[in-house]
Amino acid sequence: MDRKLARAVLKQLFDSPLKDRELLIDRKKELDFLERVVNFQPGGVYGICGETGVGKTTVLNFIEVHEGVSIFLKLSEKDSKETIIGDLLYKLSRQILMKEKGKLANHAKKAIDFVLRERESSKSIDGGLSAPVNVSVSKNKSFREKFNVYEAYEYIDSLLSTLLDKHERLLLTIDELDKERKDEVLNILDSLKGIFEKEELIVIVSLPFSIYREYSKDLLRWNESGNLENILKGLLFVEPLSAEQIRQMILLRLRDFPEIFDGETLYDIAMYSDGNPRDALWIAQQIILHNLDKDRITHDLARRTIKEIVNRYFKGFFTLTDLQKQVLKAALDYAGDRQNLVKRLEKLSVKRQTAYTYISRLKDEGLLIEKDGKIKVSGKIMFLLI
Ligand SMILES: Nc1ncnc2c1ncn2[C@@H]1O[C@H](COP(=O)(O)OP(=O)(O)O)[C@@H](O)[C@H]1O
Ligand SMILES: [Mg+2]
């Protein structure tokens, strides 16, 4: 295909936070929930979780705030609680500096200086730039030892209070905590709990996938400590989109290029993605990149490309036993519940108990997916098997 056309198509399929609301597929339920919280609740910390790429950041970006001020922090530093708290303070201060003047701006500037000074002094302990060996490792270690996290808490506390004094209501969104380990995130939120308990302050954080289960168990009183319920006033789980919605998403993005993919190809893209928009965009891009010499992507071509890609990327991870293959193949041309799949396998002379065990394990490993009571083979694995 024409070079210019290829670039234009790839741009439309590029994975980046949506700016254009017209391209947003659904998420009405999620936005309703969040907008109710943001615009009506008196305060509290709320979570949003779901697998990476499912659309958490996207949903957060489209929340409409009716009153007060809204601050969006995209954390990027990893490694330790101290680094993350430091990053939070730094980003919060930068945002304030961009939006505010006078006292608040001065305060934010002081906080930025504080974070930079702490980093600088911990770096110089290691010899700073003159000791390039292992700098990144030792830097973090000494940063942890040196960083005055209590002073950082005080800054966060006073900045938030001053913002609230001025604007009366504040939405603080903290994104990218979903990339951290669950325990670490809980630890951080727990330590910030007191600071976030302010009237008219709403905090929304993106959380790792696994927190949802913990939270549900807390609500059911299955966990002894019930700690999450103490930290979060509510939690939103973002589900994958349906296959049809994924199709719509690609169609909408490529509305100026309707000839590129044929209809069947979109089904394969949706199947591969299992409803994850990021995966769908990624594989759609890959299909284009692998076929730059073609004018139109036929179904046959797309399927060959997807198979080639899953073989390259995923095959090494799984060495499937014959029995595992048998279970997956049985699940492949079947869409029903677990019991019926077991019955099917029994007919193929797999013992009942073995069938149950295998299904459970394949599910834990993500090769089988159970949704709305139905079992299906993960899209990626499916392309390895067909
Ligand atoms: N509902 C949606 N409609 C259209 N595109 C979406 C939707 N949700 C996510 N995307 C796209 O999918 C990609 C991943 O979404 P993102 O919000 O970054 O996921 P997460 O934050 O959960 O990792 C982005 O490129 C985004 O534009
Ligand atoms: Mg995100």
mmCIF file with all atom_site columns, C-alpha atoms in Angstrom, residues 212-340:
data_model
loop_
_atom_site.group_PDB
_atom_site.id
_atom_site.type_symbol
_atom_site.label_atom_id
_atom_site.label_alt_id
_atom_site.label_comp_id
_atom_site.label_asym_id
_atom_site.label_entity_id
_atom_site.label_seq_id
_atom_site.pdbx_PDB_ins_code
_atom_site.Cartn_x
_atom_site.Cartn_y
_atom_site.Cartn_z
_atom_site.occupancy
_atom_site.B_iso_or_equiv
_atom_site.pdbx_formal_charge
_atom_site.auth_seq_id
_atom_site.auth_comp_id
_atom_site.auth_asym_id
_atom_site.auth_atom_id
_atom_site.pdbx_PDB_model_num
ATOM 1   C CA . TYR A 1 212 ? -10.733 -6.617  42.905 1.00 0.00 ? 212 TYR A CA 1
ATOM 2   C CA . ARG A 1 213 ? -10.867 -10.104 44.371 1.00 0.00 ? 213 ARG A CA 1
ATOM 3   C CA . GLU A 1 214 ? -9.444  -8.907  47.665 1.00 0.00 ? 214 GLU A CA 1
ATOM 4   C CA . TYR A 1 215 ? -11.975 -6.153  47.846 1.00 0.00 ? 215 TYR A CA 1
ATOM 5   C CA . SER A 1 216 ? -14.877 -8.488  47.173 1.00 0.00 ? 216 SER A CA 1
ATOM 6   C CA . LYS A 1 217 ? -13.623 -10.828 49.869 1.00 0.00 ? 217 LYS A CA 1
ATOM 7   C CA . ASP A 1 218 ? -13.440 -7.888  52.267 1.00 0.00 ? 218 ASP A CA 1
ATOM 8   C CA . LEU A 1 219 ? -17.012 -6.932  51.538 1.00 0.00 ? 219 LEU A CA 1
ATOM 9   C CA . LEU A 1 220 ? -18.046 -10.527 52.167 1.00 0.00 ? 220 LEU A CA 1
ATOM 10  C CA . ARG A 1 221 ? -16.076 -10.481 55.437 1.00 0.00 ? 221 ARG A CA 1
ATOM 11  C CA . TRP A 1 222 ? -13.819 -13.307 54.248 1.00 0.00 ? 222 TRP A CA 1
ATOM 12  C CA . ASN A 1 223 ? -10.603 -11.527 55.069 1.00 0.00 ? 223 ASN A CA 1
ATOM 13  C CA . GLU A 1 224 ? -9.587  -11.193 58.656 1.00 0.00 ? 224 GLU A CA 1
ATOM 14  C CA . SER A 1 225 ? -8.183  -7.722  58.552 1.00 0.00 ? 225 SER A CA 1
ATOM 15  C CA . GLY A 1 226 ? -10.598 -6.247  56.020 1.00 0.00 ? 226 GLY A CA 1
ATOM 16  C CA . ASN A 1 227 ? -7.976  -3.673  55.268 1.00 0.00 ? 227 ASN A CA 1
ATOM 17  C CA . LEU A 1 228 ? -9.033  -2.701  51.768 1.00 0.00 ? 228 LEU A CA 1
ATOM 18  C CA . GLU A 1 229 ? -12.467 -1.713  52.844 1.00 0.00 ? 229 GLU A CA 1
ATOM 19  C CA . ASN A 1 230 ? -10.782 0.645   55.258 1.00 0.00 ? 230 ASN A CA 1
ATOM 20  C CA . ILE A 1 231 ? -8.821  2.290   52.512 1.00 0.00 ? 231 ILE A CA 1
ATOM 21  C CA . LEU A 1 232 ? -11.296 2.360   49.636 1.00 0.00 ? 232 LEU A CA 1
ATOM 22  C CA . LYS A 1 233 ? -14.797 3.727   49.700 1.00 0.00 ? 233 LYS A CA 1
ATOM 23  C CA . GLY A 1 234 ? -15.571 2.043   46.417 1.00 0.00 ? 234 GLY A CA 1
ATOM 24  C CA . LEU A 1 235 ? -14.013 0.099   43.585 1.00 0.00 ? 235 LEU A CA 1
ATOM 25  C CA . LEU A 1 236 ? -14.864 -0.026  39.906 1.00 0.00 ? 236 LEU A CA 1
ATOM 26  C CA . PHE A 1 237 ? -13.934 -3.023  37.828 1.00 0.00 ? 237 PHE A CA 1
ATOM 27  C CA . VAL A 1 238 ? -13.439 -2.303  34.141 1.00 0.00 ? 238 VAL A CA 1
ATOM 28  C CA . GLU A 1 239 ? -14.457 -5.324  32.070 1.00 0.00 ? 239 GLU A CA 1
ATOM 29  C CA . PRO A 1 240 ? -13.083 -6.122  28.634 1.00 0.00 ? 240 PRO A CA 1
ATOM 30  C CA . LEU A 1 241 ? -15.188 -4.927  25.710 1.00 0.00 ? 241 LEU A CA 1
ATOM 31  C CA . SER A 1 242 ? -17.308 -7.366  23.728 1.00 0.00 ? 242 SER A CA 1
ATOM 32  C CA . ALA A 1 243 ? -16.075 -8.708  20.382 1.00 0.00 ? 243 ALA A CA 1
ATOM 33  C CA . GLU A 1 244 ? -18.618 -6.511  18.649 1.00 0.00 ? 244 GLU A CA 1
ATOM 34  C CA . GLN A 1 245 ? -17.354 -3.433  20.486 1.00 0.00 ? 245 GLN A CA 1
ATOM 35  C CA . ILE A 1 246 ? -13.786 -4.189  19.490 1.00 0.00 ? 246 ILE A CA 1
ATOM 36  C CA . ARG A 1 247 ? -14.936 -4.429  15.883 1.00 0.00 ? 247 ARG A CA 1
ATOM 37  C CA . GLN A 1 248 ? -16.671 -1.072  16.270 1.00 0.00 ? 248 GLN A CA 1
ATOM 38  C CA . MET A 1 249 ? -13.572 0.469   17.775 1.00 0.00 ? 249 MET A CA 1
ATOM 39  C CA . ILE A 1 250 ? -11.404 -0.486  14.796 1.00 0.00 ? 250 ILE A CA 1
ATOM 40  C CA . LEU A 1 251 ? -14.094 0.464   12.274 1.00 0.00 ? 251 LEU A CA 1
ATOM 41  C CA . LEU A 1 252 ? -14.500 3.858   13.876 1.00 0.00 ? 252 LEU A CA 1
ATOM 42  C CA . ARG A 1 253 ? -10.796 4.564   13.890 1.00 0.00 ? 253 ARG A CA 1
ATOM 43  C CA . LEU A 1 254 ? -10.475 3.486   10.292 1.00 0.00 ? 254 LEU A CA 1
ATOM 44  C CA . ARG A 1 255 ? -13.634 5.202   9.088  1.00 0.00 ? 255 ARG A CA 1
ATOM 45  C CA . ASP A 1 256 ? -11.622 7.137   6.504  1.00 0.00 ? 256 ASP A CA 1
ATOM 46  C CA . PHE A 1 257 ? -10.061 3.925   5.224  1.00 0.00 ? 257 PHE A CA 1
ATOM 47  C CA . PRO A 1 258 ? -12.935 1.451   5.003  1.00 0.00 ? 258 PRO A CA 1
ATOM 48  C CA . GLU A 1 259 ? -11.203 -0.637  2.344  1.00 0.00 ? 259 GLU A CA 1
ATOM 49  C CA . ILE A 1 260 ? -8.178  -1.692  4.361  1.00 0.00 ? 260 ILE A CA 1
ATOM 50  C CA . PHE A 1 261 ? -9.515  -4.649  6.355  1.00 0.00 ? 261 PHE A CA 1
ATOM 51  C CA . ASP A 1 262 ? -12.261 -6.917  5.167  1.00 0.00 ? 262 ASP A CA 1
ATOM 52  C CA . GLY A 1 263 ? -15.061 -7.688  7.609  1.00 0.00 ? 263 GLY A CA 1
ATOM 53  C CA . GLU A 1 264 ? -13.832 -11.113 8.624  1.00 0.00 ? 264 GLU A CA 1
ATOM 54  C CA . THR A 1 265 ? -10.462 -9.698  9.588  1.00 0.00 ? 265 THR A CA 1
ATOM 55  C CA . LEU A 1 266 ? -12.118 -7.539  12.203 1.00 0.00 ? 266 LEU A CA 1
ATOM 56  C CA . TYR A 1 267 ? -13.589 -10.661 13.786 1.00 0.00 ? 267 TYR A CA 1
ATOM 57  C CA . ASP A 1 268 ? -10.153 -12.205 14.010 1.00 0.00 ? 268 ASP A CA 1
ATOM 58  C CA . ILE A 1 269 ? -8.751  -9.057  15.579 1.00 0.00 ? 269 ILE A CA 1
ATOM 59  C CA . ALA A 1 270 ? -11.558 -9.098  18.126 1.00 0.00 ? 270 ALA A CA 1
ATOM 60  C CA . MET A 1 271 ? -10.997 -12.779 18.814 1.00 0.00 ? 271 MET A CA 1
ATOM 61  C CA . TYR A 1 272 ? -7.281  -12.283 19.320 1.00 0.00 ? 272 TYR A CA 1
ATOM 62  C CA . SER A 1 273 ? -7.892  -9.398  21.740 1.00 0.00 ? 273 SER A CA 1
ATOM 63  C CA . ASP A 1 274 ? -10.405 -11.124 24.038 1.00 0.00 ? 274 ASP A CA 1
ATOM 64  C CA . GLY A 1 275 ? -11.982 -7.708  24.403 1.00 0.00 ? 275 GLY A CA 1
ATOM 65  C CA . ASN A 1 276 ? -8.809  -5.873  25.377 1.00 0.00 ? 276 ASN A CA 1
ATOM 66  C CA . PRO A 1 277 ? -8.622  -2.671  23.297 1.00 0.00 ? 277 PRO A CA 1
ATOM 67  C CA . ARG A 1 278 ? -4.847  -2.373  23.595 1.00 0.00 ? 278 ARG A CA 1
ATOM 68  C CA . ASP A 1 279 ? -4.320  -5.907  22.313 1.00 0.00 ? 279 ASP A CA 1
ATOM 69  C CA . ALA A 1 280 ? -6.728  -5.247  19.454 1.00 0.00 ? 280 ALA A CA 1
ATOM 70  C CA . LEU A 1 281 ? -4.908  -2.081  18.403 1.00 0.00 ? 281 LEU A CA 1
ATOM 71  C CA . TRP A 1 282 ? -1.566  -3.820  18.688 1.00 0.00 ? 282 TRP A CA 1
ATOM 72  C CA . ILE A 1 283 ? -2.476  -6.813  16.545 1.00 0.00 ? 283 ILE A CA 1
ATOM 73  C CA . ALA A 1 284 ? -4.232  -4.594  13.989 1.00 0.00 ? 284 ALA A CA 1
ATOM 74  C CA . GLN A 1 285 ? -1.052  -2.543  13.685 1.00 0.00 ? 285 GLN A CA 1
ATOM 75  C CA . GLN A 1 286 ? 1.059   -5.672  13.367 1.00 0.00 ? 286 GLN A CA 1
ATOM 76  C CA . ILE A 1 287 ? -1.149  -6.949  10.560 1.00 0.00 ? 287 ILE A CA 1
ATOM 77  C CA . ILE A 1 288 ? -0.597  -3.705  8.656  1.00 0.00 ? 288 ILE A CA 1
ATOM 78  C CA . LEU A 1 289 ? 3.142   -3.664  9.319  1.00 0.00 ? 289 LEU A CA 1
ATOM 79  C CA . HIS A 1 290 ? 3.504   -7.250  8.119  1.00 0.00 ? 290 HIS A CA 1
ATOM 80  C CA . ASN A 1 291 ? 1.651   -6.547  4.905  1.00 0.00 ? 291 ASN A CA 1
ATOM 81  C CA . LEU A 1 292 ? 2.850   -3.169  3.759  1.00 0.00 ? 292 LEU A CA 1
ATOM 82  C CA . ASP A 1 293 ? 3.217   -4.565  0.239  1.00 0.00 ? 293 ASP A CA 1
ATOM 83  C CA . LYS A 1 294 ? -0.511  -5.365  0.001  1.00 0.00 ? 294 LYS A CA 1
ATOM 84  C CA . ASP A 1 295 ? -3.321  -2.947  -0.855 1.00 0.00 ? 295 ASP A CA 1
ATOM 85  C CA . ARG A 1 296 ? -6.023  -4.698  1.063  1.00 0.00 ? 296 ARG A CA 1
ATOM 86  C CA . ILE A 1 297 ? -5.832  -7.059  4.007  1.00 0.00 ? 297 ILE A CA 1
ATOM 87  C CA . THR A 1 298 ? -7.902  -10.102 3.197  1.00 0.00 ? 298 THR A CA 1
ATOM 88  C CA . HIS A 1 299 ? -9.109  -12.436 5.888  1.00 0.00 ? 299 HIS A CA 1
ATOM 89  C CA . ASP A 1 300 ? -6.730  -15.128 4.784  1.00 0.00 ? 300 ASP A CA 1
ATOM 90  C CA . LEU A 1 301 ? -3.766  -12.798 4.918  1.00 0.00 ? 301 LEU A CA 1
ATOM 91  C CA . ALA A 1 302 ? -4.723  -11.434 8.348  1.00 0.00 ? 302 ALA A CA 1
ATOM 92  C CA . ARG A 1 303 ? -5.171  -14.866 9.824  1.00 0.00 ? 303 ARG A CA 1
ATOM 93  C CA . ARG A 1 304 ? -1.826  -16.038 8.483  1.00 0.00 ? 304 ARG A CA 1
ATOM 94  C CA . THR A 1 305 ? -0.177  -12.976 9.983  1.00 0.00 ? 305 THR A CA 1
ATOM 95  C CA . ILE A 1 306 ? -1.800  -13.429 13.394 1.00 0.00 ? 306 ILE A CA 1
ATOM 96  C CA . LYS A 1 307 ? -0.771  -17.076 13.469 1.00 0.00 ? 307 LYS A CA 1
ATOM 97  C CA . GLU A 1 308 ? 2.757   -16.162 12.547 1.00 0.00 ? 308 GLU A CA 1
ATOM 98  C CA . ILE A 1 309 ? 2.875   -13.574 15.323 1.00 0.00 ? 309 ILE A CA 1
ATOM 99  C CA . VAL A 1 310 ? 1.447   -15.761 18.078 1.00 0.00 ? 310 VAL A CA 1
ATOM 100 C CA . ASN A 1 311 ? 3.808   -18.511 17.048 1.00 0.00 ? 311 ASN A CA 1
ATOM 101 C CA . ARG A 1 312 ? 6.745   -16.170 17.281 1.00 0.00 ? 312 ARG A CA 1
ATOM 102 C CA . TYR A 1 313 ? 5.786   -14.567 20.589 1.00 0.00 ? 313 TYR A CA 1
ATOM 103 C CA . PHE A 1 314 ? 3.890   -17.131 22.584 1.00 0.00 ? 314 PHE A CA 1
ATOM 104 C CA . LYS A 1 315 ? 4.918   -20.570 21.492 1.00 0.00 ? 315 LYS A CA 1
ATOM 105 C CA . GLY A 1 316 ? 8.029   -20.640 23.658 1.00 0.00 ? 316 GLY A CA 1
ATOM 106 C CA . PHE A 1 317 ? 5.992   -20.044 26.797 1.00 0.00 ? 317 PHE A CA 1
ATOM 107 C CA . PHE A 1 318 ? 3.824   -23.085 26.569 1.00 0.00 ? 318 PHE A CA 1
ATOM 108 C CA . THR A 1 319 ? 4.834   -26.611 25.979 1.00 0.00 ? 319 THR A CA 1
ATOM 109 C CA . LEU A 1 320 ? 1.452   -28.191 26.023 1.00 0.00 ? 320 LEU A CA 1
ATOM 110 C CA . THR A 1 321 ? 1.001   -31.820 26.939 1.00 0.00 ? 321 THR A CA 1
ATOM 111 C CA . ASP A 1 322 ? -1.276  -33.956 24.778 1.00 0.00 ? 322 ASP A CA 1
ATOM 112 C CA . LEU A 1 323 ? -3.955  -33.888 27.436 1.00 0.00 ? 323 LEU A CA 1
ATOM 113 C CA . GLN A 1 324 ? -3.792  -30.108 27.741 1.00 0.00 ? 324 GLN A CA 1
ATOM 114 C CA . LYS A 1 325 ? -4.107  -29.852 23.976 1.00 0.00 ? 325 LYS A CA 1
ATOM 115 C CA . GLN A 1 326 ? -7.077  -32.172 24.074 1.00 0.00 ? 326 GLN A CA 1
ATOM 116 C CA . VAL A 1 327 ? -8.838  -30.052 26.692 1.00 0.00 ? 327 VAL A CA 1
ATOM 117 C CA . LEU A 1 328 ? -8.113  -26.837 24.808 1.00 0.00 ? 328 LEU A CA 1
ATOM 118 C CA . LYS A 1 329 ? -9.286  -28.317 21.521 1.00 0.00 ? 329 LYS A CA 1
ATOM 119 C CA . ALA A 1 330 ? -12.489 -29.522 23.127 1.00 0.00 ? 330 ALA A CA 1
ATOM 120 C CA . ALA A 1 331 ? -13.059 -26.032 24.498 1.00 0.00 ? 331 ALA A CA 1
ATOM 121 C CA . LEU A 1 332 ? -12.245 -24.501 21.137 1.00 0.00 ? 332 LEU A CA 1
ATOM 122 C CA . ASP A 1 333 ? -15.336 -25.578 19.286 1.00 0.00 ? 333 ASP A CA 1
ATOM 123 C CA . TYR A 1 334 ? -17.594 -25.234 22.234 1.00 0.00 ? 334 TYR A CA 1
ATOM 124 C CA . ALA A 1 335 ? -19.061 -22.316 24.102 1.00 0.00 ? 335 ALA A CA 1
ATOM 125 C CA . GLY A 1 336 ? -20.732 -23.469 27.273 1.00 0.00 ? 336 GLY A CA 1
ATOM 126 C CA . ASP A 1 337 ? -20.230 -23.899 30.960 1.00 0.00 ? 337 ASP A CA 1
ATOM 127 C CA . ARG A 1 338 ? -17.623 -25.885 32.812 1.00 0.00 ? 338 ARG A CA 1
ATOM 128 C CA . GLN A 1 339 ? -19.835 -28.876 33.550 1.00 0.00 ? 339 GLN A CA 1
ATOM 129 C CA . ASN A 1 340 ? -20.713 -29.413 29.940 1.00 0.00 ? 340 ASN A CA 1
#
